Amino acid sequence: MIPSRTVLALRLLLTVALAQTFQFQEHVFLQFLGLDKVPSPQKFQPVPSILKKIFQDQEAAAINGDSQDVCYIKDLGISGNILRLLLDKGLFLYSKKRPQASSCFQKFLYFNLSAIKDKELLTMAQLGLDLGPNTYYKPGPELELALSVVQEPHGWGQSIPKPGKMLVLQSVPWPQGVIHFNLLEVAKDWNNNPRKNLGLLLEILVKGNRDFGVNFQLQDTCARLRQSLHASLLVVTLNPEQCHPSSRKRREAILFPKASCQNLCHRHQLFINFQDLGWHKWIIAPKGFMANYCHGDCPFSLTTSLNSSNYAFMQALMHAVDPEIPQAVCIPTKLSPISMLYQDNDDNVILRHYEDMVVDECGCG
């Protein structure tokens, strides 16, 4: 009889081995997602309505079996299969010099583009400035937005970075809600040469007369603007290697063979629940998906009727002649994609399209 300590040691070794295997497989999957480690966000970031709509449209197309171009985003009218909402990592700036009477504040904006891989092509970079909820009941003063590229690095002891090329000089009513600016060319320049990405300088000024009453209101307006301002950069890229024709099949149409054929090659249901894997902490949607799997025998007598390839038929024929040649095996013959909304290691919201994630049909090969 094996001593109890030996049994416990063997169980411990098996547990460690299984944990290491899971960690290795998890690491491979994270690399597939473009992540270097498991994200651990403190809380889920708000998902922009445009990303939510695109995700819902892609899910509906997968359920209905509609064919669609996986590398074209219909809602935006551009090519792309990876959408990233990059959060602003910058800070509010404080100058030792006395600001202009109309100046509300200056803000240093910075967006990290390092997650974009070399094979990805930038097709969209849209800056979103949320100036607070829009309302028609309390119209405020008119604002002037000045946005420029930072020309030199923001060093120690330097309160304000040196502005370079002016990108935007625009007047907007306030409250305004979210306003957008096209920064595609700037983002392309940053992506080609990351050293050029020194950030952006945003200055907001309030237009109007400068009497005492207005100045008092100006302070209140600026305080509310500082509190409500939220900046983000929606970046869309295209990975051409992931662009191949995709014909979809309804995901609910799961067909099972008759009871007498249960041992033959066919598709089985398999639901991947992200909560079981501990991934629900960083995957926003879906909560899981019906991945399915293929299993069953591929007898020579039924090879031609089991959605098999010509090669599988010849392999089965040779196995009948020489038993050392392995039989054809049950494998996926048709796969379909899914879309995933998740947060990366920098708390950026990502919407990405992943091919070959759902088994639609099985056959012998």
PDB file of C-alpha atoms in Angstrom, residues 100-338:
ATOM      1  CA  GLN A 100      -5.316  84.989 -19.858  1.00  0.00           C
ATOM      2  CA  ALA A 101      -8.609  86.218 -18.446  1.00  0.00           C
ATOM      3  CA  SER A 102     -10.558  83.953 -20.797  1.00  0.00           C
ATOM      4  CA  SER A 103      -8.395  80.853 -20.340  1.00  0.00           C
ATOM      5  CA  CYS A 104     -10.151  78.006 -18.553  1.00  0.00           C
ATOM      6  CA  PHE A 105      -7.344  75.447 -18.385  1.00  0.00           C
ATOM      7  CA  GLN A 106      -4.717  73.545 -20.327  1.00  0.00           C
ATOM      8  CA  LYS A 107      -4.550  69.761 -20.474  1.00  0.00           C
ATOM      9  CA  PHE A 108      -1.794  67.464 -21.663  1.00  0.00           C
ATOM     10  CA  LEU A 109      -3.294  64.530 -23.604  1.00  0.00           C
ATOM     11  CA  TYR A 110      -1.383  61.308 -24.177  1.00  0.00           C
ATOM     12  CA  PHE A 111      -2.476  58.085 -25.884  1.00  0.00           C
ATOM     13  CA  ASN A 112      -0.305  54.962 -25.883  1.00  0.00           C
ATOM     14  CA  LEU A 113      -0.290  53.333 -29.348  1.00  0.00           C
ATOM     15  CA  SER A 114       2.175  50.562 -28.461  1.00  0.00           C
ATOM     16  CA  ALA A 115      -0.546  47.867 -28.558  1.00  0.00           C
ATOM     17  CA  ILE A 116      -0.789  48.249 -32.349  1.00  0.00           C
ATOM     18  CA  LYS A 117       1.204  45.480 -34.021  1.00  0.00           C
ATOM     19  CA  ASP A 118       3.501  45.941 -37.030  1.00  0.00           C
ATOM     20  CA  LYS A 119       1.149  44.060 -39.367  1.00  0.00           C
ATOM     21  CA  GLU A 120      -1.809  46.309 -38.522  1.00  0.00           C
ATOM     22  CA  LEU A 121      -2.718  49.206 -40.801  1.00  0.00           C
ATOM     23  CA  LEU A 122      -4.278  52.309 -39.259  1.00  0.00           C
ATOM     24  CA  THR A 123      -7.566  53.213 -40.935  1.00  0.00           C
ATOM     25  CA  MET A 124      -9.106  55.541 -38.341  1.00  0.00           C
ATOM     26  CA  ALA A 125      -8.029  57.639 -35.347  1.00  0.00           C
ATOM     27  CA  GLN A 126     -10.802  59.749 -33.873  1.00  0.00           C
ATOM     28  CA  LEU A 127     -10.287  61.946 -30.831  1.00  0.00           C
ATOM     29  CA  GLY A 128     -13.343  62.248 -28.616  1.00  0.00           C
ATOM     30  CA  LEU A 129     -13.673  65.113 -26.126  1.00  0.00           C
ATOM     31  CA  ASP A 130     -16.553  64.750 -23.695  1.00  0.00           C
ATOM     32  CA  LEU A 131     -17.393  68.196 -22.343  1.00  0.00           C
ATOM     33  CA  GLY A 132     -20.205  66.990 -20.126  1.00  0.00           C
ATOM     34  CA  PRO A 133     -23.883  66.201 -20.724  1.00  0.00           C
ATOM     35  CA  ASN A 134     -25.662  68.313 -23.296  1.00  0.00           C
ATOM     36  CA  THR A 135     -28.721  70.249 -22.165  1.00  0.00           C
ATOM     37  CA  TYR A 136     -31.082  72.700 -23.805  1.00  0.00           C
ATOM     38  CA  TYR A 137     -32.318  74.248 -20.548  1.00  0.00           C
ATOM     39  CA  LYS A 138     -29.183  76.046 -19.310  1.00  0.00           C
ATOM     40  CA  PRO A 139     -27.162  77.244 -22.296  1.00  0.00           C
ATOM     41  CA  GLY A 140     -23.683  78.295 -21.274  1.00  0.00           C
ATOM     42  CA  PRO A 141     -21.007  80.490 -22.831  1.00  0.00           C
ATOM     43  CA  GLU A 142     -19.289  79.761 -26.113  1.00  0.00           C
ATOM     44  CA  LEU A 143     -15.997  77.895 -25.810  1.00  0.00           C
ATOM     45  CA  GLU A 144     -12.898  77.998 -27.968  1.00  0.00           C
ATOM     46  CA  LEU A 145     -10.847  74.802 -28.271  1.00  0.00           C
ATOM     47  CA  ALA A 146      -7.198  74.930 -29.273  1.00  0.00           C
ATOM     48  CA  LEU A 147      -5.500  71.588 -29.919  1.00  0.00           C
ATOM     49  CA  SER A 148      -1.874  71.268 -30.973  1.00  0.00           C
ATOM     50  CA  VAL A 149       0.849  68.636 -31.204  1.00  0.00           C
ATOM     51  CA  VAL A 150       3.497  68.755 -28.480  1.00  0.00           C
ATOM     52  CA  GLN A 151       6.786  69.689 -30.139  1.00  0.00           C
ATOM     53  CA  GLU A 152       9.290  68.907 -27.362  1.00  0.00           C
ATOM     54  CA  PRO A 153       9.243  66.435 -24.445  1.00  0.00           C
ATOM     55  CA  HIS A 154       7.664  67.649 -21.236  1.00  0.00           C
ATOM     56  CA  GLY A 155      10.688  67.696 -18.888  1.00  0.00           C
ATOM     57  CA  TRP A 156      11.154  68.206 -15.176  1.00  0.00           C
ATOM     58  CA  GLY A 157      10.671  71.772 -14.036  1.00  0.00           C
ATOM     59  CA  GLN A 158       8.779  72.593 -17.232  1.00  0.00           C
ATOM     60  CA  SER A 159       5.182  73.380 -16.350  1.00  0.00           C
ATOM     61  CA  ILE A 160       3.825  73.661 -19.904  1.00  0.00           C
ATOM     62  CA  PRO A 161       5.035  71.523 -22.864  1.00  0.00           C
ATOM     63  CA  LYS A 162       6.049  73.435 -25.978  1.00  0.00           C
ATOM     64  CA  PRO A 163       3.210  73.392 -28.527  1.00  0.00           C
ATOM     65  CA  GLY A 164       3.925  72.671 -32.184  1.00  0.00           C
ATOM     66  CA  LYS A 165       1.568  72.342 -35.152  1.00  0.00           C
ATOM     67  CA  MET A 166      -1.966  73.565 -34.467  1.00  0.00           C
ATOM     68  CA  LEU A 167      -4.494  70.833 -35.298  1.00  0.00           C
ATOM     69  CA  VAL A 168      -7.783  72.413 -34.187  1.00  0.00           C
ATOM     70  CA  LEU A 169      -8.949  75.934 -33.426  1.00  0.00           C
ATOM     71  CA  GLN A 170     -12.703  75.765 -33.115  1.00  0.00           C
ATOM     72  CA  SER A 171     -15.545  77.515 -31.344  1.00  0.00           C
ATOM     73  CA  VAL A 172     -18.274  75.336 -29.827  1.00  0.00           C
ATOM     74  CA  PRO A 173     -21.366  76.098 -27.738  1.00  0.00           C
ATOM     75  CA  TRP A 174     -21.455  74.757 -24.189  1.00  0.00           C
ATOM     76  CA  PRO A 175     -22.792  72.401 -22.865  1.00  0.00           C
ATOM     77  CA  GLN A 176     -21.958  70.443 -25.996  1.00  0.00           C
ATOM     78  CA  GLY A 177     -21.589  66.762 -25.082  1.00  0.00           C
ATOM     79  CA  VAL A 178     -19.012  64.783 -27.077  1.00  0.00           C
ATOM     80  CA  ILE A 179     -17.185  66.325 -30.041  1.00  0.00           C
ATOM     81  CA  HIS A 180     -14.886  64.402 -32.389  1.00  0.00           C
ATOM     82  CA  PHE A 181     -11.752  65.264 -34.371  1.00  0.00           C
ATOM     83  CA  ASN A 182      -9.968  63.277 -37.072  1.00  0.00           C
ATOM     84  CA  LEU A 183      -6.362  62.540 -36.021  1.00  0.00           C
ATOM     85  CA  LEU A 184      -5.593  59.766 -38.526  1.00  0.00           C
ATOM     86  CA  GLU A 185      -2.523  61.405 -40.075  1.00  0.00           C
ATOM     87  CA  VAL A 186      -1.108  62.317 -36.650  1.00  0.00           C
ATOM     88  CA  ALA A 187      -1.646  58.780 -35.362  1.00  0.00           C
ATOM     89  CA  LYS A 188      -0.006  57.300 -38.479  1.00  0.00           C
ATOM     90  CA  ASP A 189       3.026  59.516 -37.900  1.00  0.00           C
ATOM     91  CA  TRP A 190       3.198  58.418 -34.250  1.00  0.00           C
ATOM     92  CA  ASN A 191       2.762  54.765 -35.168  1.00  0.00           C
ATOM     93  CA  ASN A 192       5.542  54.883 -37.768  1.00  0.00           C
ATOM     94  CA  ASN A 193       7.873  56.682 -35.364  1.00  0.00           C
ATOM     95  CA  PRO A 194       6.844  56.182 -31.697  1.00  0.00           C
ATOM     96  CA  ARG A 195       9.419  58.768 -30.548  1.00  0.00           C
ATOM     97  CA  LYS A 196       7.289  61.467 -32.170  1.00  0.00           C
ATOM     98  CA  ASN A 197       4.375  60.627 -29.885  1.00  0.00           C
ATOM     99  CA  LEU A 198       4.913  63.394 -27.336  1.00  0.00           C
ATOM    100  CA  GLY A 199       1.205  63.928 -26.810  1.00  0.00           C
ATOM    101  CA  LEU A 200      -1.207  66.784 -27.475  1.00  0.00           C
ATOM    102  CA  LEU A 201      -1.839  70.112 -25.786  1.00  0.00           C
ATOM    103  CA  LEU A 202      -5.466  71.112 -25.301  1.00  0.00           C
ATOM    104  CA  GLU A 203      -6.469  74.594 -24.174  1.00  0.00           C
ATOM    105  CA  ILE A 204     -10.050  75.652 -23.560  1.00  0.00           C
ATOM    106  CA  LEU A 205     -11.024  79.323 -23.440  1.00  0.00           C
ATOM    107  CA  VAL A 206     -14.359  80.956 -22.655  1.00  0.00           C
ATOM    108  CA  LYS A 207     -15.589  83.717 -24.942  1.00  0.00           C
ATOM    109  CA  GLY A 208     -17.593  86.694 -23.698  1.00  0.00           C
ATOM    110  CA  ASN A 209     -17.333  90.012 -21.852  1.00  0.00           C
ATOM    111  CA  ARG A 210     -14.937  90.222 -18.935  1.00  0.00           C
ATOM    112  CA  ASP A 211     -16.931  92.108 -16.263  1.00  0.00           C
ATOM    113  CA  PHE A 212     -16.856  90.959 -12.622  1.00  0.00           C
ATOM    114  CA  GLY A 213     -20.058  88.960 -12.800  1.00  0.00           C
ATOM    115  CA  VAL A 214     -18.963  87.029 -15.857  1.00  0.00           C
ATOM    116  CA  ASN A 215     -15.528  86.328 -14.297  1.00  0.00           C
ATOM    117  CA  PHE A 216     -17.244  84.801 -11.284  1.00  0.00           C
ATOM    118  CA  GLN A 217     -19.376  82.660 -13.624  1.00  0.00           C
ATOM    119  CA  LEU A 218     -16.231  81.827 -15.612  1.00  0.00           C
ATOM    120  CA  GLN A 219     -14.634  80.189 -12.580  1.00  0.00           C
ATOM    121  CA  ASP A 220     -17.724  78.059 -12.019  1.00  0.00           C
ATOM    122  CA  THR A 221     -17.899  77.107 -15.706  1.00  0.00           C
ATOM    123  CA  CYS A 222     -14.225  76.121 -15.808  1.00  0.00           C
ATOM    124  CA  ALA A 223     -14.540  74.053 -12.639  1.00  0.00           C
ATOM    125  CA  ARG A 224     -17.426  72.082 -14.141  1.00  0.00           C
ATOM    126  CA  LEU A 225     -15.536  71.642 -17.409  1.00  0.00           C
ATOM    127  CA  ARG A 226     -12.460  70.306 -15.629  1.00  0.00           C
ATOM    128  CA  GLN A 227     -14.610  67.851 -13.702  1.00  0.00           C
ATOM    129  CA  SER A 228     -16.539  66.565 -16.718  1.00  0.00           C
ATOM    130  CA  LEU A 229     -13.801  66.553 -19.382  1.00  0.00           C
ATOM    131  CA  HIS A 230     -13.000  63.062 -20.638  1.00  0.00           C
ATOM    132  CA  ALA A 231     -10.727  62.411 -23.625  1.00  0.00           C
ATOM    133  CA  SER A 232     -10.309  59.186 -25.573  1.00  0.00           C
ATOM    134  CA  LEU A 233      -8.912  58.087 -28.924  1.00  0.00           C
ATOM    135  CA  LEU A 234     -10.842  55.559 -31.012  1.00  0.00           C
ATOM    136  CA  VAL A 235      -8.281  53.713 -33.144  1.00  0.00           C
ATOM    137  CA  VAL A 236      -9.290  51.272 -35.892  1.00  0.00           C
ATOM    138  CA  THR A 237      -6.723  49.015 -37.547  1.00  0.00           C
ATOM    139  CA  LEU A 238      -6.774  46.351 -40.230  1.00  0.00           C
ATOM    140  CA  ASN A 239      -4.781  43.127 -40.078  1.00  0.00           C
ATOM    141  CA  PRO A 240      -4.815  41.846 -43.704  1.00  0.00           C
ATOM    142  CA  GLU A 241      -3.715  38.355 -42.615  1.00  0.00           C
ATOM    143  CA  GLN A 242      -7.038  37.885 -40.841  1.00  0.00           C
ATOM    144  CA  CYS A 243      -9.077  38.853 -43.885  1.00  0.00           C
ATOM    145  CA  HIS A 244     -10.414  35.847 -45.723  1.00  0.00           C
ATOM    146  CA  PRO A 245     -13.929  35.085 -46.983  1.00  0.00           C
ATOM    147  CA  SER A 246     -16.222  33.903 -44.220  1.00  0.00           C
ATOM    148  CA  SER A 247     -19.515  32.151 -44.901  1.00  0.00           C
ATOM    149  CA  ARG A 248     -21.576  31.837 -41.774  1.00  0.00           C
ATOM    150  CA  LYS A 249     -24.148  29.365 -40.588  1.00  0.00           C
ATOM    151  CA  ARG A 250     -26.867  29.891 -38.025  1.00  0.00           C
ATOM    152  CA  ARG A 251     -25.409  29.091 -34.613  1.00  0.00           C
ATOM    153  CA  GLU A 252     -28.690  27.702 -33.268  1.00  0.00           C
ATOM    154  CA  ALA A 253     -29.021  25.165 -36.078  1.00  0.00           C
ATOM    155  CA  ILE A 254     -27.277  22.326 -34.218  1.00  0.00           C
ATOM    156  CA  LEU A 255     -28.157  19.011 -35.853  1.00  0.00           C
ATOM    157  CA  PHE A 256     -27.634  15.692 -34.111  1.00  0.00           C
ATOM    158  CA  PRO A 257     -27.545  12.248 -35.763  1.00  0.00           C
ATOM    159  CA  LYS A 258     -30.046   9.541 -34.934  1.00  0.00           C
ATOM    160  CA  ALA A 259     -29.535   7.451 -31.805  1.00  0.00           C
ATOM    161  CA  SER A 260     -28.054   4.561 -33.775  1.00  0.00           C
ATOM    162  CA  CYS A 261     -25.373   6.895 -35.193  1.00  0.00           C
ATOM    163  CA  GLN A 262     -24.232   8.561 -31.975  1.00  0.00           C
ATOM    164  CA  ASN A 263     -20.747   7.048 -32.276  1.00  0.00           C
ATOM    165  CA  LEU A 264     -20.186   8.469 -35.760  1.00  0.00           C
ATOM    166  CA  CYS A 265     -18.314  11.710 -36.380  1.00  0.00           C
ATOM    167  CA  HIS A 266     -20.528  14.703 -35.677  1.00  0.00           C
ATOM    168  CA  ARG A 267     -20.640  17.999 -33.835  1.00  0.00           C
ATOM    169  CA  HIS A 268     -21.191  18.111 -30.070  1.00  0.00           C
ATOM    170  CA  GLN A 269     -22.267  21.086 -27.988  1.00  0.00           C
ATOM    171  CA  LEU A 270     -19.616  22.834 -25.904  1.00  0.00           C
ATOM    172  CA  PHE A 271     -20.340  26.150 -24.178  1.00  0.00           C
ATOM    173  CA  ILE A 272     -17.281  28.176 -23.160  1.00  0.00           C
ATOM    174  CA  ASN A 273     -18.163  30.100 -20.001  1.00  0.00           C
ATOM    175  CA  PHE A 274     -15.628  32.872 -19.362  1.00  0.00           C
ATOM    176  CA  GLN A 275     -16.559  32.976 -15.670  1.00  0.00           C
ATOM    177  CA  ASP A 276     -15.427  29.351 -15.267  1.00  0.00           C
ATOM    178  CA  LEU A 277     -12.005  30.415 -16.591  1.00  0.00           C
ATOM    179  CA  GLY A 278     -11.861  33.558 -14.417  1.00  0.00           C
ATOM    180  CA  TRP A 279     -11.851  35.769 -17.503  1.00  0.00           C
ATOM    181  CA  HIS A 280     -15.165  37.514 -16.727  1.00  0.00           C
ATOM    182  CA  LYS A 281     -13.143  40.143 -14.830  1.00  0.00           C
ATOM    183  CA  TRP A 282     -11.763  41.589 -18.069  1.00  0.00           C
ATOM    184  CA  ILE A 283     -14.028  40.306 -20.866  1.00  0.00           C
ATOM    185  CA  ILE A 284     -17.018  42.632 -21.155  1.00  0.00           C
ATOM    186  CA  ALA A 285     -19.010  40.676 -23.737  1.00  0.00           C
ATOM    187  CA  PRO A 286     -19.991  38.028 -24.533  1.00  0.00           C
ATOM    188  CA  LYS A 287     -20.265  36.171 -21.221  1.00  0.00           C
ATOM    189  CA  GLY A 288     -19.458  33.001 -23.163  1.00  0.00           C
ATOM    190  CA  PHE A 289     -20.132  31.333 -26.503  1.00  0.00           C
ATOM    191  CA  MET A 290     -21.153  27.989 -27.998  1.00  0.00           C
ATOM    192  CA  ALA A 291     -17.818  26.769 -29.357  1.00  0.00           C
ATOM    193  CA  ASN A 292     -18.818  23.097 -29.976  1.00  0.00           C
ATOM    194  CA  TYR A 293     -16.375  20.309 -30.792  1.00  0.00           C
ATOM    195  CA  CYS A 294     -16.028  17.321 -33.149  1.00  0.00           C
ATOM    196  CA  HIS A 295     -15.955  13.728 -31.972  1.00  0.00           C
ATOM    197  CA  GLY A 296     -16.849  10.313 -33.303  1.00  0.00           C
ATOM    198  CA  ASP A 297     -15.717   7.431 -35.489  1.00  0.00           C
ATOM    199  CA  CYS A 298     -14.859   7.625 -39.174  1.00  0.00           C
ATOM    200  CA  PRO A 299     -15.481   4.083 -40.482  1.00  0.00           C
ATOM    201  CA  PHE A 300     -14.429   3.344 -44.031  1.00  0.00           C
ATOM    202  CA  SER A 301     -17.925   2.239 -45.040  1.00  0.00           C
ATOM    203  CA  LEU A 302     -19.400   5.678 -44.182  1.00  0.00           C
ATOM    204  CA  THR A 303     -16.468   7.981 -44.962  1.00  0.00           C
ATOM    205  CA  THR A 304     -18.098   9.410 -48.079  1.00  0.00           C
ATOM    206  CA  SER A 305     -21.278  10.323 -46.190  1.00  0.00           C
ATOM    207  CA  LEU A 306     -19.589  12.009 -43.218  1.00  0.00           C
ATOM    208  CA  ASN A 307     -18.641  15.285 -44.903  1.00  0.00           C
ATOM    209  CA  SER A 308     -15.163  13.947 -45.576  1.00  0.00           C
ATOM    210  CA  SER A 309     -12.415  15.109 -47.909  1.00  0.00           C
ATOM    211  CA  ASN A 310     -11.123  13.031 -50.789  1.00  0.00           C
ATOM    212  CA  TYR A 311      -7.881  12.636 -48.841  1.00  0.00           C
ATOM    213  CA  ALA A 312      -9.771  11.208 -45.851  1.00  0.00           C
ATOM    214  CA  PHE A 313     -11.445   8.676 -48.147  1.00  0.00           C
ATOM    215  CA  MET A 314      -8.081   7.567 -49.565  1.00  0.00           C
ATOM    216  CA  GLN A 315      -6.602   7.372 -46.057  1.00  0.00           C
ATOM    217  CA  ALA A 316      -9.501   5.168 -44.921  1.00  0.00           C
ATOM    218  CA  LEU A 317      -9.011   3.014 -47.997  1.00  0.00           C
ATOM    219  CA  MET A 318      -5.307   2.564 -47.234  1.00  0.00           C
ATOM    220  CA  HIS A 319      -6.089   1.778 -43.583  1.00  0.00           C
ATOM    221  CA  ALA A 320      -8.255  -1.118 -44.783  1.00  0.00           C
ATOM    222  CA  VAL A 321      -5.228  -2.432 -46.679  1.00  0.00           C
ATOM    223  CA  ASP A 322      -2.582  -1.637 -44.051  1.00  0.00           C
ATOM    224  CA  PRO A 323      -3.846  -1.308 -40.427  1.00  0.00           C
ATOM    225  CA  GLU A 324      -0.641   0.522 -39.423  1.00  0.00           C
ATOM    226  CA  ILE A 325      -1.876   3.540 -41.362  1.00  0.00           C
ATOM    227  CA  PRO A 326      -4.085   5.514 -38.941  1.00  0.00           C
ATOM    228  CA  GLN A 327      -7.764   5.969 -39.625  1.00  0.00           C
ATOM    229  CA  ALA A 328      -9.223   9.302 -40.624  1.00  0.00           C
ATOM    230  CA  VAL A 329     -10.196  11.379 -37.587  1.00  0.00           C
ATOM    231  CA  CYS A 330     -13.185  13.574 -36.816  1.00  0.00           C
ATOM    232  CA  ILE A 331     -12.228  17.230 -37.310  1.00  0.00           C
ATOM    233  CA  PRO A 332     -13.938  20.615 -37.878  1.00  0.00           C
ATOM    234  CA  THR A 333     -14.655  21.256 -41.543  1.00  0.00           C
ATOM    235  CA  LYS A 334     -16.456  24.581 -41.161  1.00  0.00           C
ATOM    236  CA  LEU A 335     -15.775  27.282 -38.572  1.00  0.00           C
ATOM    237  CA  SER A 336     -17.225  30.708 -37.921  1.00  0.00           C
ATOM    238  CA  PRO A 337     -15.949  33.780 -36.024  1.00  0.00           C
ATOM    239  CA  ILE A 338     -16.993  35.605 -32.885  1.00  0.00           C
TER     240      ILE A 338
END
